[in-house]
Short mmCIF file of C-alpha atoms and ligand atoms in Angstrom, two decimals:
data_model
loop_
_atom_site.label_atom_id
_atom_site.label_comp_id
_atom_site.label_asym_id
_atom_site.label_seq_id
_atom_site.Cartn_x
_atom_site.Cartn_y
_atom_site.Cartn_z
CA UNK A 1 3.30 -18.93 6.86
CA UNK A 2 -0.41 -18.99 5.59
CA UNK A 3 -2.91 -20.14 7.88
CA UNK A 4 -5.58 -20.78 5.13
CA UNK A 5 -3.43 -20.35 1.61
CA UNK A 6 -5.06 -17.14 0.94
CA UNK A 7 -2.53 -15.46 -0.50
CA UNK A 8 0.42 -16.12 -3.00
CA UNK A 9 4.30 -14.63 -1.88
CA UNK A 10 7.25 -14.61 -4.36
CA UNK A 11 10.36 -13.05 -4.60
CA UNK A 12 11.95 -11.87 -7.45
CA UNK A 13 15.52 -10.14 -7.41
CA UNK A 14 15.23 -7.48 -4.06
CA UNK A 15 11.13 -7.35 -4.44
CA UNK A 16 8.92 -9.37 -2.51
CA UNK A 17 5.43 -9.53 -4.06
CA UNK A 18 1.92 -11.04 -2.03
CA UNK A 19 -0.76 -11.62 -4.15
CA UNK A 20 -3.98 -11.94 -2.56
CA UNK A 21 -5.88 -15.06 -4.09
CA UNK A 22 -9.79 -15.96 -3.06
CA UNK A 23 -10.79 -15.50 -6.86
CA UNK A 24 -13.76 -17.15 -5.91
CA UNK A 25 -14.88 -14.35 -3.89
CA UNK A 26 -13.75 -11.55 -5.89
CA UNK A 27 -10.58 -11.37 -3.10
CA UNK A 28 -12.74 -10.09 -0.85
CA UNK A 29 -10.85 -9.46 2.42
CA UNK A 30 -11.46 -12.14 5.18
CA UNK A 31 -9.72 -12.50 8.61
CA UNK A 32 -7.52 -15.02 6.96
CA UNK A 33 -6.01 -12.81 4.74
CA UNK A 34 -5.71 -10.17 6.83
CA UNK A 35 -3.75 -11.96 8.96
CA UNK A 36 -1.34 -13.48 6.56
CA UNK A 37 -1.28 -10.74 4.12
CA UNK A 38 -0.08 -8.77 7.36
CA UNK A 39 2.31 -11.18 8.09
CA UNK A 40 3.98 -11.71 5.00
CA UNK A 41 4.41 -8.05 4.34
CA UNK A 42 5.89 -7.54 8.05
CA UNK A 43 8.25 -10.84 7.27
CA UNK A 44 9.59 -8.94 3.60
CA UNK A 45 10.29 -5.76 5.88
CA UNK A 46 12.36 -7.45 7.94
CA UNK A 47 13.92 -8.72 5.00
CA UNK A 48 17.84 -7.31 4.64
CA UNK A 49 17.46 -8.89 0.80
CA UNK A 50 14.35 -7.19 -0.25
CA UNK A 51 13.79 -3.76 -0.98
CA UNK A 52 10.28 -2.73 -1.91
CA UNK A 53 6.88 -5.04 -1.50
CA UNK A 54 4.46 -5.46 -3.73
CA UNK A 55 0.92 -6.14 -3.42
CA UNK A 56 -1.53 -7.21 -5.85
CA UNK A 57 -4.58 -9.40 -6.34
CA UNK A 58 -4.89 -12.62 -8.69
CA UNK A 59 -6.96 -13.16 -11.71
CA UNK A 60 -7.37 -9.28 -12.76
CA UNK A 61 -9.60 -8.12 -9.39
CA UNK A 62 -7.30 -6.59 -6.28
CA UNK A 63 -9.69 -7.15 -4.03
CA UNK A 64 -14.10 -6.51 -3.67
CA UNK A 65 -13.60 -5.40 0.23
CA UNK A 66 -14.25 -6.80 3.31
CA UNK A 67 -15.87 -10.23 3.13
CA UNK A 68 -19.18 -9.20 3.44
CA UNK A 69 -20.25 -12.53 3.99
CA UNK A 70 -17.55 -13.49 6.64
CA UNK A 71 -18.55 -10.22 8.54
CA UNK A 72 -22.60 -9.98 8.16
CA UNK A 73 -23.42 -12.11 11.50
CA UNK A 74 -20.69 -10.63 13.62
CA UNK A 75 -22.02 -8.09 16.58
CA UNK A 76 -20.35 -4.49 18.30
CA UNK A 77 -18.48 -6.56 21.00
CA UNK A 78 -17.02 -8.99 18.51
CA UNK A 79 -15.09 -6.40 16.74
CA UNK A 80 -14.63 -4.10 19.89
CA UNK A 81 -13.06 -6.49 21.75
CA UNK A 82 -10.88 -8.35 19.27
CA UNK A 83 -10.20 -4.72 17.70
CA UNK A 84 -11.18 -6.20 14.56
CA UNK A 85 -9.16 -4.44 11.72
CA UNK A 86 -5.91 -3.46 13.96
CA UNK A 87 -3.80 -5.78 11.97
CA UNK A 88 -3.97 -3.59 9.09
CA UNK A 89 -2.01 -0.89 11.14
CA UNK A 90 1.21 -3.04 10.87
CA UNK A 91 1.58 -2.46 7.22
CA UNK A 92 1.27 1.22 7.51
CA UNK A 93 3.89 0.79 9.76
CA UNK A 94 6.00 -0.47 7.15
CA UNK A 95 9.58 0.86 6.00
CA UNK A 96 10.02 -0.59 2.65
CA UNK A 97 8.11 1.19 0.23
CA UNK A 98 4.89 -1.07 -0.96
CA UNK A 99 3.11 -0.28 -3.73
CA UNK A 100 -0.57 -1.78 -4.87
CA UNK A 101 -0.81 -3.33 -8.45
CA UNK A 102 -4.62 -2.82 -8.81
CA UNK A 103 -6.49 -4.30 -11.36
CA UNK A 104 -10.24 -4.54 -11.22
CA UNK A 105 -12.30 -3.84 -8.67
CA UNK A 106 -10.81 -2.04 -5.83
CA UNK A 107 -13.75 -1.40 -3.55
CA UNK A 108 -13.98 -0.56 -0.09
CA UNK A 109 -11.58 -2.29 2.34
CA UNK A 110 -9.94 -3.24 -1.14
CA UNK A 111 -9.23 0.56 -1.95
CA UNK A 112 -8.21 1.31 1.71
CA UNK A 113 -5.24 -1.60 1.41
CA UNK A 114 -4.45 0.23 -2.07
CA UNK A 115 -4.41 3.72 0.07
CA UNK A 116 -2.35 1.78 2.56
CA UNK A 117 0.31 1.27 0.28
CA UNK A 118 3.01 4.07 -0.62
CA UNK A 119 2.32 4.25 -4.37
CA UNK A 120 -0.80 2.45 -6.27
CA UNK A 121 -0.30 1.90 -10.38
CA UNK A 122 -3.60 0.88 -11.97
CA UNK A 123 -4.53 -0.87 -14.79
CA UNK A 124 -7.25 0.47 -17.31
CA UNK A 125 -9.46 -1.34 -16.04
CA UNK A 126 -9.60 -0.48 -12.08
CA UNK A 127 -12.44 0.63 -10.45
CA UNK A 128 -12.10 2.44 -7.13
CA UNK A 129 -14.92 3.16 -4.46
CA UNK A 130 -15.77 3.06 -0.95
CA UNK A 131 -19.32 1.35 -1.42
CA UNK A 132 -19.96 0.72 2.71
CA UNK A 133 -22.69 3.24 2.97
CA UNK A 134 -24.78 1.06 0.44
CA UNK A 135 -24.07 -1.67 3.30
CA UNK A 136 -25.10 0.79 6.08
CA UNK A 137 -21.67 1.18 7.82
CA UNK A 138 -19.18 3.50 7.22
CA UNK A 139 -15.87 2.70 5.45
CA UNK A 140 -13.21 0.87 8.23
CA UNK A 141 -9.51 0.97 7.57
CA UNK A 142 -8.78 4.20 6.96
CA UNK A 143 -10.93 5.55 3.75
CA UNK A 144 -12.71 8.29 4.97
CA UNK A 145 -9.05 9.70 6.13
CA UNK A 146 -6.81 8.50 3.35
CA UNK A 147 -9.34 8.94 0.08
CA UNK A 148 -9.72 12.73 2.30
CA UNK A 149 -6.25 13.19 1.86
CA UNK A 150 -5.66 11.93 -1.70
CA UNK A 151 -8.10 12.97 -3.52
CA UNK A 152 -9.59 15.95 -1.17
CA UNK A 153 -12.69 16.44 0.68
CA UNK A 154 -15.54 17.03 -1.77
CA UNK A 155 -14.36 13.87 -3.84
CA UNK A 156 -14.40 11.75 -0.99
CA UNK A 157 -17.42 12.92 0.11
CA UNK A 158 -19.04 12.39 -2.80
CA UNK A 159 -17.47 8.86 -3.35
CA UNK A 160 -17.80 7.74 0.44
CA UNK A 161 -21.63 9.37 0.62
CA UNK A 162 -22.69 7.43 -2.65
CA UNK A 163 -20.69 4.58 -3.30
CA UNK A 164 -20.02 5.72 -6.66
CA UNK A 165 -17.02 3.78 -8.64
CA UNK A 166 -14.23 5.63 -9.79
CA UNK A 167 -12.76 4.93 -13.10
CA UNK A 168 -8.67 4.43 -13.43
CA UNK A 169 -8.84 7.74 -15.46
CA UNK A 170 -10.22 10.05 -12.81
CA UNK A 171 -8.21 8.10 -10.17
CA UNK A 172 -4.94 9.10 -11.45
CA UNK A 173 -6.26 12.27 -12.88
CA UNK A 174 -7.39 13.19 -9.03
CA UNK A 175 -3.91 11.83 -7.34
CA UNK A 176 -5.29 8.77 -6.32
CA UNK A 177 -2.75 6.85 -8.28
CA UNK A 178 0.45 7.24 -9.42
CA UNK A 179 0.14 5.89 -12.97
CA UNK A 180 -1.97 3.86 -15.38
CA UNK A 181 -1.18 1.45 -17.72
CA UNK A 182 -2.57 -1.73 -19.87
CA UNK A 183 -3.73 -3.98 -18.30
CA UNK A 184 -1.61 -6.74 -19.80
CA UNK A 185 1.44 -4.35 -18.12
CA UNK A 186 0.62 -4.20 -15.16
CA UNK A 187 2.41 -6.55 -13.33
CA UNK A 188 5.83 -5.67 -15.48
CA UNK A 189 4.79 -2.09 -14.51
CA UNK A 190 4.50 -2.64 -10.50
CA UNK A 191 7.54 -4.91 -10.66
CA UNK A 192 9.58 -2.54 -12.27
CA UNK A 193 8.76 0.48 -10.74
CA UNK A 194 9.60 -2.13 -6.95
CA UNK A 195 12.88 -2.90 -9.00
CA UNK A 196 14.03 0.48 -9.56
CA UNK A 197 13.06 1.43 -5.50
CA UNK A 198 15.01 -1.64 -4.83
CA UNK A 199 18.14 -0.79 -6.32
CA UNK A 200 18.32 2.59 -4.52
CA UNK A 201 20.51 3.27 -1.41
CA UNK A 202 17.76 1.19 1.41
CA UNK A 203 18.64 4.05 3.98
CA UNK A 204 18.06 6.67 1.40
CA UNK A 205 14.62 5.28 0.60
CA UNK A 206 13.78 4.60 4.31
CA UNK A 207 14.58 8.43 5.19
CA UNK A 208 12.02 9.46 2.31
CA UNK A 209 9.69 7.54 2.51
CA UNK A 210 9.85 8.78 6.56
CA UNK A 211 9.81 12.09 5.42
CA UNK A 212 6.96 12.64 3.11
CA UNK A 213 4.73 10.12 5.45
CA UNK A 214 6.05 13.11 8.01
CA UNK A 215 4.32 15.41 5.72
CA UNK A 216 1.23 14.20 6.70
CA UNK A 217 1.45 14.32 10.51
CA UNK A 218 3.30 17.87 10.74
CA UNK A 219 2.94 21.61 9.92
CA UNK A 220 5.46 22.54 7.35
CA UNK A 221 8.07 24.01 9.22
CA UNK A 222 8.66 20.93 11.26
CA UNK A 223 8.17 18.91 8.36
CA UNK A 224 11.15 20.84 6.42
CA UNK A 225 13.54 20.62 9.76
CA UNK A 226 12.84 16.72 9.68
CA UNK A 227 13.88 16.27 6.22
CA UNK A 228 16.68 18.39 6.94
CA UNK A 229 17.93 16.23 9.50
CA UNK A 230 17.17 12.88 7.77
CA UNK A 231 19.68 14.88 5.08
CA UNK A 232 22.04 15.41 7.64
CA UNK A 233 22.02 11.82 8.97
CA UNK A 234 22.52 10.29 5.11
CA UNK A 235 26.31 11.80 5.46
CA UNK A 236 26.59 8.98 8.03
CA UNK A 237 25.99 6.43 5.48
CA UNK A 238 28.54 4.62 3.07
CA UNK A 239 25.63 4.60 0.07
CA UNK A 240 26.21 8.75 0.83
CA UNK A 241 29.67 8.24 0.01
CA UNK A 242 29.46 5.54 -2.53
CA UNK A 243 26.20 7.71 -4.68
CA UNK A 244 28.33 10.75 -4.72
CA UNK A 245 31.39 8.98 -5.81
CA UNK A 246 30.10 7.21 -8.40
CA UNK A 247 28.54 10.71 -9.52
CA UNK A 248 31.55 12.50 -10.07
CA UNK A 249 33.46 9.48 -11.45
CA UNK A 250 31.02 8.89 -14.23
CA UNK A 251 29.73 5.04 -13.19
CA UNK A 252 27.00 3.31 -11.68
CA UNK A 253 26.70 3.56 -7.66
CA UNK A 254 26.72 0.35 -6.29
CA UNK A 255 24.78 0.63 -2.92
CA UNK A 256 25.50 -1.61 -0.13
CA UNK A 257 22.38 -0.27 2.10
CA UNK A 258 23.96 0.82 5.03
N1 CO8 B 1 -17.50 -10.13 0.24
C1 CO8 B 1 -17.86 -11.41 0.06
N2 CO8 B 1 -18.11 -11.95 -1.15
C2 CO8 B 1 -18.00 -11.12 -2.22
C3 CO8 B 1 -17.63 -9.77 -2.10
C4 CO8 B 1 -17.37 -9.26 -0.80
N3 CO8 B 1 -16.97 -8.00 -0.59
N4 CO8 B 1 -17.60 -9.21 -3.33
C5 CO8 B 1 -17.96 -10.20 -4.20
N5 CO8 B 1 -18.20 -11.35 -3.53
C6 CO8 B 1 -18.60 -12.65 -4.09
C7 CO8 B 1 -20.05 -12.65 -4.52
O1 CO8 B 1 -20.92 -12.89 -3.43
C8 CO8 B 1 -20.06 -13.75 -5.55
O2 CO8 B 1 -20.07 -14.99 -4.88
P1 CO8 B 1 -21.17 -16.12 -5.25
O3 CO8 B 1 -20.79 -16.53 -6.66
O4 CO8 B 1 -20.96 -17.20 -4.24
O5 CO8 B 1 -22.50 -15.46 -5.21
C9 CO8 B 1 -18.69 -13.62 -6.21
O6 CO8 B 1 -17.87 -12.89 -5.29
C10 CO8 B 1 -18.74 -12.84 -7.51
O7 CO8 B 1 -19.35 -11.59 -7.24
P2 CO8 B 1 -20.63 -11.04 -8.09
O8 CO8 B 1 -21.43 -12.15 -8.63
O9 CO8 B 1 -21.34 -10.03 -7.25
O10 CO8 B 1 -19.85 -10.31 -9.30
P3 CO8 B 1 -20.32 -9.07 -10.17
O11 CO8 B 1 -19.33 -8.97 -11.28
O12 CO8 B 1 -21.77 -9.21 -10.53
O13 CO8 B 1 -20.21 -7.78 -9.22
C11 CO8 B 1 -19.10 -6.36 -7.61
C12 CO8 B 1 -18.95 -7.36 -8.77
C13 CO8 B 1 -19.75 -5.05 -8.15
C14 CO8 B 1 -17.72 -6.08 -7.10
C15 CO8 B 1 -20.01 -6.96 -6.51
O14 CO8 B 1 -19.54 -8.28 -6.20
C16 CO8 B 1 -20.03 -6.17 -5.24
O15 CO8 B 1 -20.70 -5.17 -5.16
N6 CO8 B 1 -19.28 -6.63 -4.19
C17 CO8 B 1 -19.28 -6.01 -2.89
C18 CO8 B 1 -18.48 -4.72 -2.88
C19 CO8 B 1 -18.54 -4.06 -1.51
O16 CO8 B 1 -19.59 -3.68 -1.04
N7 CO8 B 1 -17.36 -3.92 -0.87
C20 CO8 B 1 -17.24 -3.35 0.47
C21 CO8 B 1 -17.29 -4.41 1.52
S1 CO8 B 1 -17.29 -3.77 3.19
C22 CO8 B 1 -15.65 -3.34 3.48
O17 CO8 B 1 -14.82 -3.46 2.62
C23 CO8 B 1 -15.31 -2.77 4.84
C24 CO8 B 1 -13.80 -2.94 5.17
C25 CO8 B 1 -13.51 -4.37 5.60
C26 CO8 B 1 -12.06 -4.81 5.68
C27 CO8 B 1 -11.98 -6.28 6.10
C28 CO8 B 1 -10.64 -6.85 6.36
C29 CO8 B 1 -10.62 -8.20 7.18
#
C-alpha cells in the first residue's frame, strides 16, 4: 500500500488505526502521506470487518502541518493544476466514523486532518493552531471553514489571524474536541471510544453519522425530515430488529450490520 512507508496501519478487533510516522519531521504532512494516509483510510471504509478508523501520529506529535519544506519551491500552476490538496476530500467522504488521537502539536494542515475527522480526543499535551498566516498563505484544507464551525467565528479569527496555539484545555472547553485525557491514555482512550462505535449496529452508525454531517449542509427543517427518514429506513434493517429485541428481552444485541 505505502508508496514511501510514511505511515503505520493496524487492525485491532473491528478498528483500523493509521498512524502517521515522519518523526523526523515533526509528521509534517508531505504528498506521500497524503496519498497513502488517503488511501488506507478509503481501503478500512471499504472494509465489511472494520467499523470505525482511527488516526493518530507516532512518537507523541499528530502532525506540524504541511511540509513546509516539501512545499516552499512549488509555484500557482503546480498546485492549480494538480489540485494539490483534493485528496484530502476522500476522507471527508468517509462513512465509518474516524476519530483523531492528537497528541502534540496539531498545527495547521495537522489540525485541519484532526477537523477532518468525526470526533478528535486530545491528550494534555496538544497544541492546536492554524499558524499559515505566519507563513504568508492562508490555511488550505478546510480550517478557516471547519475551526469557523467548531469553535465559532471570533475564535477562529483570532487563531487563523495570529497563529496563536491553543492549549488541549481551551480546545475541548471551546468544542474543538470531544475529550481530554493523559497523555499516557490516549491511545487506550481513542481505541476504545473506535471499539465501542464498532460494536454498534454499522447501518445505525452510518445513518448518524449522515445525519449530523447533514446538519451542517441544511436549514433545520430539512435537517429534522432527513433524520426522520434515515429513522424510518433503520426499520428495514435486521440490527432494528435484533437492538430492540435484545432490549425487551434483557441481553446484549448482537448486531450483524445489515
Ligand atoms: N514542515 C516541514 N518540516 C517541519 C515542519 C513542517 N511543517 N514542522 C517541523 N518540521 C521539522 C523542522 O524543520 C525540524 O527539522 P530539522 O531538524 O531538519 O531542522 C524538525 O521538524 C523539528 O522541528 P523544530 O526543530 O522546529 O522543533 P521545535 O520543537 O523547536 O518547534 C514547532 C516545533 C513549533 C512545531 C515548529 O517546528 C514549527 O513551527 N513548525 C511549523 C508549523 C507550521 O507552520 N505548520 C503549518 C504548515 S503549512 C500547512 O499546514 C498548510 C496545509 C498543508 C497540508 C499539506 C498536505 C500534503
Amino acid at each position: 500500500m505505502s508508496i514511501e512507508n510514511t505511515i503505520g496501519v493496524s487492525v485491532s478487533g473491528r478498528v483500523g488505526t493509521i498512524t502517521i510516522n515522519r518523526p523526523h519531521s515533526l509528521n509534517a504532512l508531505n504528498e506521500a502521506v497524503m496519498l497513502e494516509l488517503t488511501d488506507a483510510a478509503v481501503e478500512f471504509d471499504g472494509d465489511p470487518d472494520i467499523g470505525a478508523i482511527v488516526i493518530a501520529g507516532a512518537k507523541g506529535v499528530f502532525a506540524a502541518g504541511g511540509d513546509i519544506k516539501e512545499m516552499a519551491g512549488r509555484t500557482f500552476a503546480d498546485l492549480y493544476m494538480s489540485n494539490w490538496f483534493s485528496a484530502w476530500d476522500r476522507l471527508a467522504r468517509l462513512r465509518k466514523p474516524t476519530i483523531a488521537a492528537v497528541a502534540g502539536y496539531a498545527l495547521g494542515g495537522g489540525c485541519e486532518l484532526a477537523m477532518l475527522c468525526d470526533i478528535i480526543i486530545a491528550a494534555d499535551d496538544a497544541k492546536f493552531g492554524q499558524p499559515e498566516v505566519k507563513l504568508g498563505v492562508p490555511p488550505g484544507i478546510g480550517g478557516t471553514q471547519r475551526l469557523t464551525r467548531a469553535i465559532g467565528k471570533a475564535k477562529a479569527m483570532e487563531m487563523c489571524l495570529t497563529g496563536r496555539i491553543m492549549d488541549a484545555k481551551e480546545a475541548e472547553r471551546s468544542g474543538l474536541v470531544a475529550r481530554v485525557v493523559a497523555a499516557a491514555e490516549l491511545e487506550s482512550a481513542a481505541q476504545g471510544l473506535a471499539q465501542t462505535i464498532a460494536s454498534m449496529s454499522a447501518p445505525a452508525v452510518f445513518a448518524i453519522k449522515e445525519c449530523i454531517n447533514r446538519s451542517y449542509e441544511s436549514a433545520l427543517a430539512e435537517g429534522v425530515l432527513f433524520e426522520r427518514r434515515a429513522f424510518h429506513a433503520a426499520f428495514a434493517t435486521e440490527d432494528q430488529k435484533e437492538g430492540m429485541a435484545a432490549f425487551m428481552e434483557k441481553r446484549p444485541a448482537l448486531f450483524v450490520h445489515r
